[in-house]
Backbone as JSON Lines, residues from 0, in Angstrom:
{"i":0,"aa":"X","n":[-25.27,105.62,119.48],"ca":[-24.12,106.3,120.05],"c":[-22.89,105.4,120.01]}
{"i":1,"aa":"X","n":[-23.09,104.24,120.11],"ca":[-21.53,103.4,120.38],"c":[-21.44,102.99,119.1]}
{"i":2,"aa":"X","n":[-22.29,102.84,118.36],"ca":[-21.84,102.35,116.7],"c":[-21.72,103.14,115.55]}
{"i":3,"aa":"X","n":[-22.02,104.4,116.27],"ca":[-21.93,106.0,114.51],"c":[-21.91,106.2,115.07]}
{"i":4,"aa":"X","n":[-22.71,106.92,116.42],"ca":[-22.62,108.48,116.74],"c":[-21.69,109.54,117.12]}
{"i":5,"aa":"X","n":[-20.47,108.24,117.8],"ca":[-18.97,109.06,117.97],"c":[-17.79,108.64,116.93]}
{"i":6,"aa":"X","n":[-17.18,109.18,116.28],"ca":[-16.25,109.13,115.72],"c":[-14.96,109.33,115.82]}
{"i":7,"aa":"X","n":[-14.69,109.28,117.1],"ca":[-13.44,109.59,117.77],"c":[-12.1,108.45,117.04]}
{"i":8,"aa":"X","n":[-12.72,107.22,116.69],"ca":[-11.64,106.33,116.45],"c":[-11.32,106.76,115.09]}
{"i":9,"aa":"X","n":[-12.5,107.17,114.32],"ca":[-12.1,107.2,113.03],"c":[-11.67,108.45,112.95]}
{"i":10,"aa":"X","n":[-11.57,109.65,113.42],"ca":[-10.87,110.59,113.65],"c":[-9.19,110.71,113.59]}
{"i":11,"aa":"X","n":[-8.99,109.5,114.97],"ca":[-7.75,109.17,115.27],"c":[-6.91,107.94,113.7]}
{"i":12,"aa":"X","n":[-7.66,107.6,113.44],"ca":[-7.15,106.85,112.15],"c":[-6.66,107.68,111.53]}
{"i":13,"aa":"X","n":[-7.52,108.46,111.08],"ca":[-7.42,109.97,110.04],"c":[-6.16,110.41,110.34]}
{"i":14,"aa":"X","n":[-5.81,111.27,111.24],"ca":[-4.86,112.06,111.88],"c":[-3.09,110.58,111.85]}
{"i":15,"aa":"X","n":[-3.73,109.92,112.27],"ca":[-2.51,109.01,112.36],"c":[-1.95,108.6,110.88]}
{"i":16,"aa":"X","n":[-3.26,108.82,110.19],"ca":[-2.85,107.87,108.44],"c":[-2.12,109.87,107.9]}
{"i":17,"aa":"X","n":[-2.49,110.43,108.18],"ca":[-2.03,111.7,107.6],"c":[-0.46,111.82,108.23]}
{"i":18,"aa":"X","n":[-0.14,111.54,108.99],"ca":[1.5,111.31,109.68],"c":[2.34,110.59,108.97]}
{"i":19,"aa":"X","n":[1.94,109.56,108.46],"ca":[2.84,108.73,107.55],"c":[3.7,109.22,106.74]}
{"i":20,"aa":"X","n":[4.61,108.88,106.56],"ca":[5.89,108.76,105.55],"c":[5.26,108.51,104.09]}
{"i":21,"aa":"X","n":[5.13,109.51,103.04],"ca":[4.51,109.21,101.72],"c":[5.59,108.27,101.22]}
{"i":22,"aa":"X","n":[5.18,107.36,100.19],"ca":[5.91,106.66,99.42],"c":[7.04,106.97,98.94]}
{"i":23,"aa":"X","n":[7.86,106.54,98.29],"ca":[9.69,106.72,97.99],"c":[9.07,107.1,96.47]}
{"i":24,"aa":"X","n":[9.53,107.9,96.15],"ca":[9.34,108.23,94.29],"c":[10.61,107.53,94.32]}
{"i":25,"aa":"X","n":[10.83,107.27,93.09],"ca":[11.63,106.42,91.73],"c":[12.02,108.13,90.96]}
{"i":26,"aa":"X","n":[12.94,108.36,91.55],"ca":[13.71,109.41,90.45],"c":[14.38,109.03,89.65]}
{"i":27,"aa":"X","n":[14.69,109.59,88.36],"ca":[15.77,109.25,87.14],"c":[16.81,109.13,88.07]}
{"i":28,"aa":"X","n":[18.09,108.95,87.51],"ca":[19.44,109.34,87.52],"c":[19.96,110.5,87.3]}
{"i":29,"aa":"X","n":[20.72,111.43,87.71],"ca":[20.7,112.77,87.45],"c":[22.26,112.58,86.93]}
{"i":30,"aa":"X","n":[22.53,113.03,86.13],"ca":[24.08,112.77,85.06],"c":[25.04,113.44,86.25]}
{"i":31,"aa":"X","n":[26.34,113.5,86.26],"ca":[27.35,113.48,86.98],"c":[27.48,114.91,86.65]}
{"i":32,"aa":"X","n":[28.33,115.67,87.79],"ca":[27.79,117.03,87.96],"c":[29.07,117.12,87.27]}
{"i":33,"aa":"X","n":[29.27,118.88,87.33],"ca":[30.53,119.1,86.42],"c":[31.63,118.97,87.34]}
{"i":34,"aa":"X","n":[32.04,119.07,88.78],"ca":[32.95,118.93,89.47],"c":[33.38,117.4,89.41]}
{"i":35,"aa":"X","n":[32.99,116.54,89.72],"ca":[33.09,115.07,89.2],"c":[34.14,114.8,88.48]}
{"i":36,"aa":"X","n":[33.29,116.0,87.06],"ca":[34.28,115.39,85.52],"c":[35.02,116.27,85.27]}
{"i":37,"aa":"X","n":[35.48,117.35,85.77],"ca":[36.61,118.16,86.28],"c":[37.91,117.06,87.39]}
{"i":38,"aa":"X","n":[37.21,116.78,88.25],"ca":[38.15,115.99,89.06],"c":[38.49,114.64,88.17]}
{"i":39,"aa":"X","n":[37.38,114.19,87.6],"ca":[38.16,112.91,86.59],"c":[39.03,113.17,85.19]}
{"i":40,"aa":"X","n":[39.14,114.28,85.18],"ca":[39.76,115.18,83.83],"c":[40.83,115.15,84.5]}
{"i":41,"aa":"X","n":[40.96,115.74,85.77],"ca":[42.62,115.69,86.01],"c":[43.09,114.58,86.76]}
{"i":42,"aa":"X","n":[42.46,113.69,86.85],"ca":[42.97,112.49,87.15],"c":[43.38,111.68,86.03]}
{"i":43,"aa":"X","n":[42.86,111.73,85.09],"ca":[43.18,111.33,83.63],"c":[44.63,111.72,83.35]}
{"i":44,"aa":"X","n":[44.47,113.29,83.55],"ca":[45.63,113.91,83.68],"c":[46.91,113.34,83.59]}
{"i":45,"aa":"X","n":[46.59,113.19,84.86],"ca":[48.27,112.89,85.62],"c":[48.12,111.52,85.18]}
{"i":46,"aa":"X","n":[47.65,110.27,84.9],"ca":[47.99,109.3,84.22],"c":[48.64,109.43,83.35]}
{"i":47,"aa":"X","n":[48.13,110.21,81.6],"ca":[48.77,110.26,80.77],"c":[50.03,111.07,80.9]}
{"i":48,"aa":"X","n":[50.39,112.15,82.13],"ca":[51.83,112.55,82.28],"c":[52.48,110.86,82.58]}
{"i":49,"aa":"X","n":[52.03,110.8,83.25],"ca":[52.77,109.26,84.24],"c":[53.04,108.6,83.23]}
{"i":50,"aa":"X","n":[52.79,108.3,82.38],"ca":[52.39,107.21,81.18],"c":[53.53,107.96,80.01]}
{"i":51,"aa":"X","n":[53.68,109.15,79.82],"ca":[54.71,109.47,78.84],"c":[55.72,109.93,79.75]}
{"i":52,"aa":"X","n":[56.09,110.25,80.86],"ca":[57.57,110.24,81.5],"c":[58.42,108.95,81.44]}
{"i":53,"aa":"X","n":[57.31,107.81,82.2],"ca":[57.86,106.62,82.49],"c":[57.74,105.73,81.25]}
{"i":54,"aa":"X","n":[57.29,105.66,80.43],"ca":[57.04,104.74,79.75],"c":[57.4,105.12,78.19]}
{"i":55,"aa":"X","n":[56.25,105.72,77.93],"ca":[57.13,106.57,76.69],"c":[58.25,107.22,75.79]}
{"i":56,"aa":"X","n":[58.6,108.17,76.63],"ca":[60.27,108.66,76.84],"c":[61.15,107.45,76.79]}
{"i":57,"aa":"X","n":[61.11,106.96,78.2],"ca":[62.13,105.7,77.97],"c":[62.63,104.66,76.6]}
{"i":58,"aa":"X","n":[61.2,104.41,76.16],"ca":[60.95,103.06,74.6],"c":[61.34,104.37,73.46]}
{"i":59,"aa":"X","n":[61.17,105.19,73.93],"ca":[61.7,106.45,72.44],"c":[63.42,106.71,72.48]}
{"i":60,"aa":"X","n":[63.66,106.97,73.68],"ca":[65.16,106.94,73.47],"c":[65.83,105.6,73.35]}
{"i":61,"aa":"X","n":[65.22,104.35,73.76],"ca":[66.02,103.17,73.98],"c":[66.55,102.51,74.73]}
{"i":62,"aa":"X","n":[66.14,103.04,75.84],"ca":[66.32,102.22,77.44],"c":[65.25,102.05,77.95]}
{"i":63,"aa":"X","n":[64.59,101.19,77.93],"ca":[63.33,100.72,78.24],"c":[63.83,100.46,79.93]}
{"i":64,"aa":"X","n":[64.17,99.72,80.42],"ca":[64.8,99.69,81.85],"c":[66.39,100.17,82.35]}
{"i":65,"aa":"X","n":[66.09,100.63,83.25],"ca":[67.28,101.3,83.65],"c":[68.07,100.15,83.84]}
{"i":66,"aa":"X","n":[69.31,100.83,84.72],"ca":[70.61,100.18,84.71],"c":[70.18,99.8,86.63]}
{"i":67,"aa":"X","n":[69.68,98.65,87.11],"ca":[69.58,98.34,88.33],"c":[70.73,98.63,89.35]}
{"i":68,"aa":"X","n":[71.99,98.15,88.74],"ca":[72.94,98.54,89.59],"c":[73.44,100.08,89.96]}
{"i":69,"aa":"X","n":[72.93,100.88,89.33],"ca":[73.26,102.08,89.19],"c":[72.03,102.87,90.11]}
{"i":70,"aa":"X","n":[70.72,102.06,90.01],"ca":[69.88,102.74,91.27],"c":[70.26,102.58,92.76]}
{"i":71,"aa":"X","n":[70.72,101.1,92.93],"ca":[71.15,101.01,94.07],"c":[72.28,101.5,94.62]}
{"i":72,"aa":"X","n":[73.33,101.93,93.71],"ca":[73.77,103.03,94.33],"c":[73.31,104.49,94.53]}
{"i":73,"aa":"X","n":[72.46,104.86,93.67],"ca":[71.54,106.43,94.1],"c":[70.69,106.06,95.49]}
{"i":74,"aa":"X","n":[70.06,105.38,95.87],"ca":[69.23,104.85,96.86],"c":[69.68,104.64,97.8]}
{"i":75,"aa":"X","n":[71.22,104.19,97.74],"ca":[71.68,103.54,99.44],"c":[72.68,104.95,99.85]}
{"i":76,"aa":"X","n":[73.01,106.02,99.12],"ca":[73.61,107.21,99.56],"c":[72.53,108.17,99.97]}
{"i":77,"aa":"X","n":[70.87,107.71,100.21],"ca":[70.21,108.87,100.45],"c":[70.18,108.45,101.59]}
{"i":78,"aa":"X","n":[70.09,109.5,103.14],"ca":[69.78,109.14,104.48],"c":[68.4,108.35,104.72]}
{"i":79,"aa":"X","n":[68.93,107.25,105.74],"ca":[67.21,106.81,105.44],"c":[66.44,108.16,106.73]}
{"i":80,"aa":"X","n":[66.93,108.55,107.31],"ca":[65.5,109.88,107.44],"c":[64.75,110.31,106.72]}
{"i":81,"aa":"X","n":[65.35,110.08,105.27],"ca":[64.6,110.95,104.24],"c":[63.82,110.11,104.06]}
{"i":82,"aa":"X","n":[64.33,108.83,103.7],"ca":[63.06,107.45,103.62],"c":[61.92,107.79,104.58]}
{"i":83,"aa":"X","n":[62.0,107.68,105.66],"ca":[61.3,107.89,106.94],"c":[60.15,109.08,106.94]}
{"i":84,"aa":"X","n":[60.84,110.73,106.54],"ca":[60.22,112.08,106.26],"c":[59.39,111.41,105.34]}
{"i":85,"aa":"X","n":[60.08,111.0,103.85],"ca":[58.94,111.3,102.95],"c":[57.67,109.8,103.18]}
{"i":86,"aa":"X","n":[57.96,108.8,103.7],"ca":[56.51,108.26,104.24],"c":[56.02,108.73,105.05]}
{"i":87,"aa":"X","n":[56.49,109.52,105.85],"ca":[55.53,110.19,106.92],"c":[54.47,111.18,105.99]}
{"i":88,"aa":"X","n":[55.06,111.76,104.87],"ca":[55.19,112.64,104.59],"c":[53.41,112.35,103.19]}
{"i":89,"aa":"X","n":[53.73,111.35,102.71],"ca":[52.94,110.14,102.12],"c":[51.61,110.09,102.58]}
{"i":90,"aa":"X","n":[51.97,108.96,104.04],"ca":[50.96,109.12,104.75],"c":[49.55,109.93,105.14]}
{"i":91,"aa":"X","n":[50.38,110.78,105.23],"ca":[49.84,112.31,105.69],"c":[48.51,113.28,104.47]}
{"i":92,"aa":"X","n":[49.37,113.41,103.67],"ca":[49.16,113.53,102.52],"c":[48.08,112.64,101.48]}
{"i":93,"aa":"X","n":[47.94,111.4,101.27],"ca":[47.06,110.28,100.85],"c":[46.04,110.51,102.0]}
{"i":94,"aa":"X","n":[45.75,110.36,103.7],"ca":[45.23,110.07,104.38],"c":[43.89,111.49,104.13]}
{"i":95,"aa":"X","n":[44.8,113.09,104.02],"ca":[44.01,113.55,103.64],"c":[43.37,113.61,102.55]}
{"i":96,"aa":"X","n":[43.97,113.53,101.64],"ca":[43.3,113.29,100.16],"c":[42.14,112.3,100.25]}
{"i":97,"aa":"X","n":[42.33,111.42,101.06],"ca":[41.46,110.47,101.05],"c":[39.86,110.72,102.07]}
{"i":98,"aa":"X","n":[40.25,111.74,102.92],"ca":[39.52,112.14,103.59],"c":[38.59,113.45,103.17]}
{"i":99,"aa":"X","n":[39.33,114.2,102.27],"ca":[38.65,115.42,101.59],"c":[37.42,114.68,100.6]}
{"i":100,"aa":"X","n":[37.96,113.7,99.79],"ca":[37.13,112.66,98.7],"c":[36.54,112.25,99.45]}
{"i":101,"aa":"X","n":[36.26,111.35,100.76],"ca":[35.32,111.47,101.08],"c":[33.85,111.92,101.68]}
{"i":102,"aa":"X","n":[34.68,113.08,102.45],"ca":[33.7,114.37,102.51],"c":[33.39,114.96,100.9]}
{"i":103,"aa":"X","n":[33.98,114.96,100.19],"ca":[33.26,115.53,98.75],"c":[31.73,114.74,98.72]}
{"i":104,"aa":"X","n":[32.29,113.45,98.61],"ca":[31.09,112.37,98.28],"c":[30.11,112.31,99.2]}
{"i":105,"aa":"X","n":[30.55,112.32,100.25],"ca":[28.94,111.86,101.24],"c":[28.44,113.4,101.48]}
{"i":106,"aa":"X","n":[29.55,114.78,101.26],"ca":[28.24,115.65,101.26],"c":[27.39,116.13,100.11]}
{"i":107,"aa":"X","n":[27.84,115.78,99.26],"ca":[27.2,115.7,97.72],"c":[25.55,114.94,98.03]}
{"i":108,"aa":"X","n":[26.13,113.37,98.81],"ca":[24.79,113.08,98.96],"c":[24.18,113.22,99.55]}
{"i":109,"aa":"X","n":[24.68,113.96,101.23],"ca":[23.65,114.81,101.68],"c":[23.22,115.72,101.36]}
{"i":110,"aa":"X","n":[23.55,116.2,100.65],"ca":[22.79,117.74,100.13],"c":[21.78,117.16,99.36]}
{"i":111,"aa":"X","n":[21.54,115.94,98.39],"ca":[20.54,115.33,97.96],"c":[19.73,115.18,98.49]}
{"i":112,"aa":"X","n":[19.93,114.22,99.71],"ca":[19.01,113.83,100.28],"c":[18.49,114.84,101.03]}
{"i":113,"aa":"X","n":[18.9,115.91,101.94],"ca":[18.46,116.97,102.39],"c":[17.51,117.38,101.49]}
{"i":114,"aa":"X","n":[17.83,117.56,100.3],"ca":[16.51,118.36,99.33],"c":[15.1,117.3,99.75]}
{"i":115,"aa":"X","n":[15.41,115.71,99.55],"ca":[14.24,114.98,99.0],"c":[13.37,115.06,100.48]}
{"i":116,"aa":"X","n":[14.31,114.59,101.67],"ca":[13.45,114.67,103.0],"c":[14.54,115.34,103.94]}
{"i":117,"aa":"X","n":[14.17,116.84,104.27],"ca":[14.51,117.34,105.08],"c":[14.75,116.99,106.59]}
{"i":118,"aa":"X","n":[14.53,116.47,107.26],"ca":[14.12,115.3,108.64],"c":[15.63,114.53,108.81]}
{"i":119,"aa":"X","n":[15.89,114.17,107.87],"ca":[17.2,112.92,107.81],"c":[18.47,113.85,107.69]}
{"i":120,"aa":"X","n":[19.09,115.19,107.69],"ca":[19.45,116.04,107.2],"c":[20.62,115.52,108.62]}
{"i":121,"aa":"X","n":[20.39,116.08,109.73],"ca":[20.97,115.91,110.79],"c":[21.66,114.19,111.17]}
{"i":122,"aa":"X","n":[21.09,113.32,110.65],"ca":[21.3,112.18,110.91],"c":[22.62,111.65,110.07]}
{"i":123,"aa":"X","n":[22.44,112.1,108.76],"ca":[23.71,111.7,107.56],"c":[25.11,112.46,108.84]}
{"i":124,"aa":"X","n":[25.52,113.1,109.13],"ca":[26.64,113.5,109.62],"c":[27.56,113.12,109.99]}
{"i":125,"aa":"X","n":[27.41,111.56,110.77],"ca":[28.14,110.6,111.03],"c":[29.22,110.09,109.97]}
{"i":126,"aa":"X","n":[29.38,110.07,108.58],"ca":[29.13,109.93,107.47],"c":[30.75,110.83,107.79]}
{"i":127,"aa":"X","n":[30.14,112.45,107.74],"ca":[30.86,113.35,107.74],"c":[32.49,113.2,108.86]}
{"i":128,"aa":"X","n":[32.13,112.7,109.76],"ca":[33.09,112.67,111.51],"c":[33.89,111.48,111.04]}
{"i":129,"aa":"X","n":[33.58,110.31,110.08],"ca":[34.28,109.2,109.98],"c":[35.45,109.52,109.06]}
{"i":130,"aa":"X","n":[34.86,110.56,107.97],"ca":[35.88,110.95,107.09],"c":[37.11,111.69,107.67]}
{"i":131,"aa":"X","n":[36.38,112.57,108.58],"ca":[37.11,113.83,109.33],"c":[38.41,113.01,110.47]}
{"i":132,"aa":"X","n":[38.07,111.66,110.85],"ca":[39.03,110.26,111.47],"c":[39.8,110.03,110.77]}
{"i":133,"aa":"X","n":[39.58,109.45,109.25],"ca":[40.61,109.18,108.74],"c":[41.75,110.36,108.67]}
{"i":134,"aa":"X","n":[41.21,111.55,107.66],"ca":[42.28,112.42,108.21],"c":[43.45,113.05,109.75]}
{"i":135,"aa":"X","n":[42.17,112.29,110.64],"ca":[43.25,113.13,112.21],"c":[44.23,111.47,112.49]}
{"i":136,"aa":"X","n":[43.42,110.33,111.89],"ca":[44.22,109.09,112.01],"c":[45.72,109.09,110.88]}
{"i":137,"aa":"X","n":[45.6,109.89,109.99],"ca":[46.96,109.79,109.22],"c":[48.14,111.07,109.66]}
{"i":138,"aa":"X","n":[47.56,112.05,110.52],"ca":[48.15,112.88,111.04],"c":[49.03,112.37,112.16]}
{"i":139,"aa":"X","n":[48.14,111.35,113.17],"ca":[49.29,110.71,114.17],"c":[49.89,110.3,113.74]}
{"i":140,"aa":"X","n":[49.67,109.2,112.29],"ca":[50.85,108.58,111.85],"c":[51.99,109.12,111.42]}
């Protein structure tokens, strides 16, 4: 009886080894989705505009740099409120951008990880509230 006949411990092994966390698989890499290379398409974008307004244009007509003295007079007749509006304005603007990109990204990877272990699903969110800061932090500003 005390050495086979009850099996209560090895029972409880059983039940406890069946609770465990199975091993981590080793998944491939899964290629970059199409929103990604949509968003890096038009980020490309606006480089190569940027790149033939400022740069291009200019070396084609023959003024590679402007006339300095001639900005500082366009610049010191604008109100500086406007200076003021459009960094507020900046701010605001970048802070969300920066905050939407990062909610893109960390829920991209929660939705991953949600697929692989359902359990951790609730926990990633934090993730989510930090991004959702930066945006209400560029709004005070």
């Amino acid at each position: 009886f005390f050495f086979g006949g009850c099996n209560i411990f090895h029972t409880m092994e059983k039940s406890a080894m069946d609770r465990t966390i199975p091993p981590a698989i080793d998944y491939p890499r899964q290629p970059v989705d199409e929103a990604m290379q949509v968003l890096t398409q038009i980020m490309y974008l606006i480089v190569y505009v940027i790149v033939i307004l400022f740069v291009l244009f200019p070396i084609m007509s023959g003024t590679v740099f402007p006339n300095f003295g001639e900005l500082s007079v366009i610049f010191s007749d604008v109100n500086p409120w406007a200076y003021a509006g459009l960094g507020a304005a900046i701010a605001i603007g970048l802070s969300i951008v920066g905050a939407a990109w990062g909610i893109f990204l960390t829920g991209a990877s929660i939705a991953g990880a949600a697929i692989r272990a359902p359990q951790i699903r609730s926990k990633n969110l934090i993730s989510i509230i930090f991004c959702e800061a930066v945006a209400i932090y560029g709004i005070i500003i």
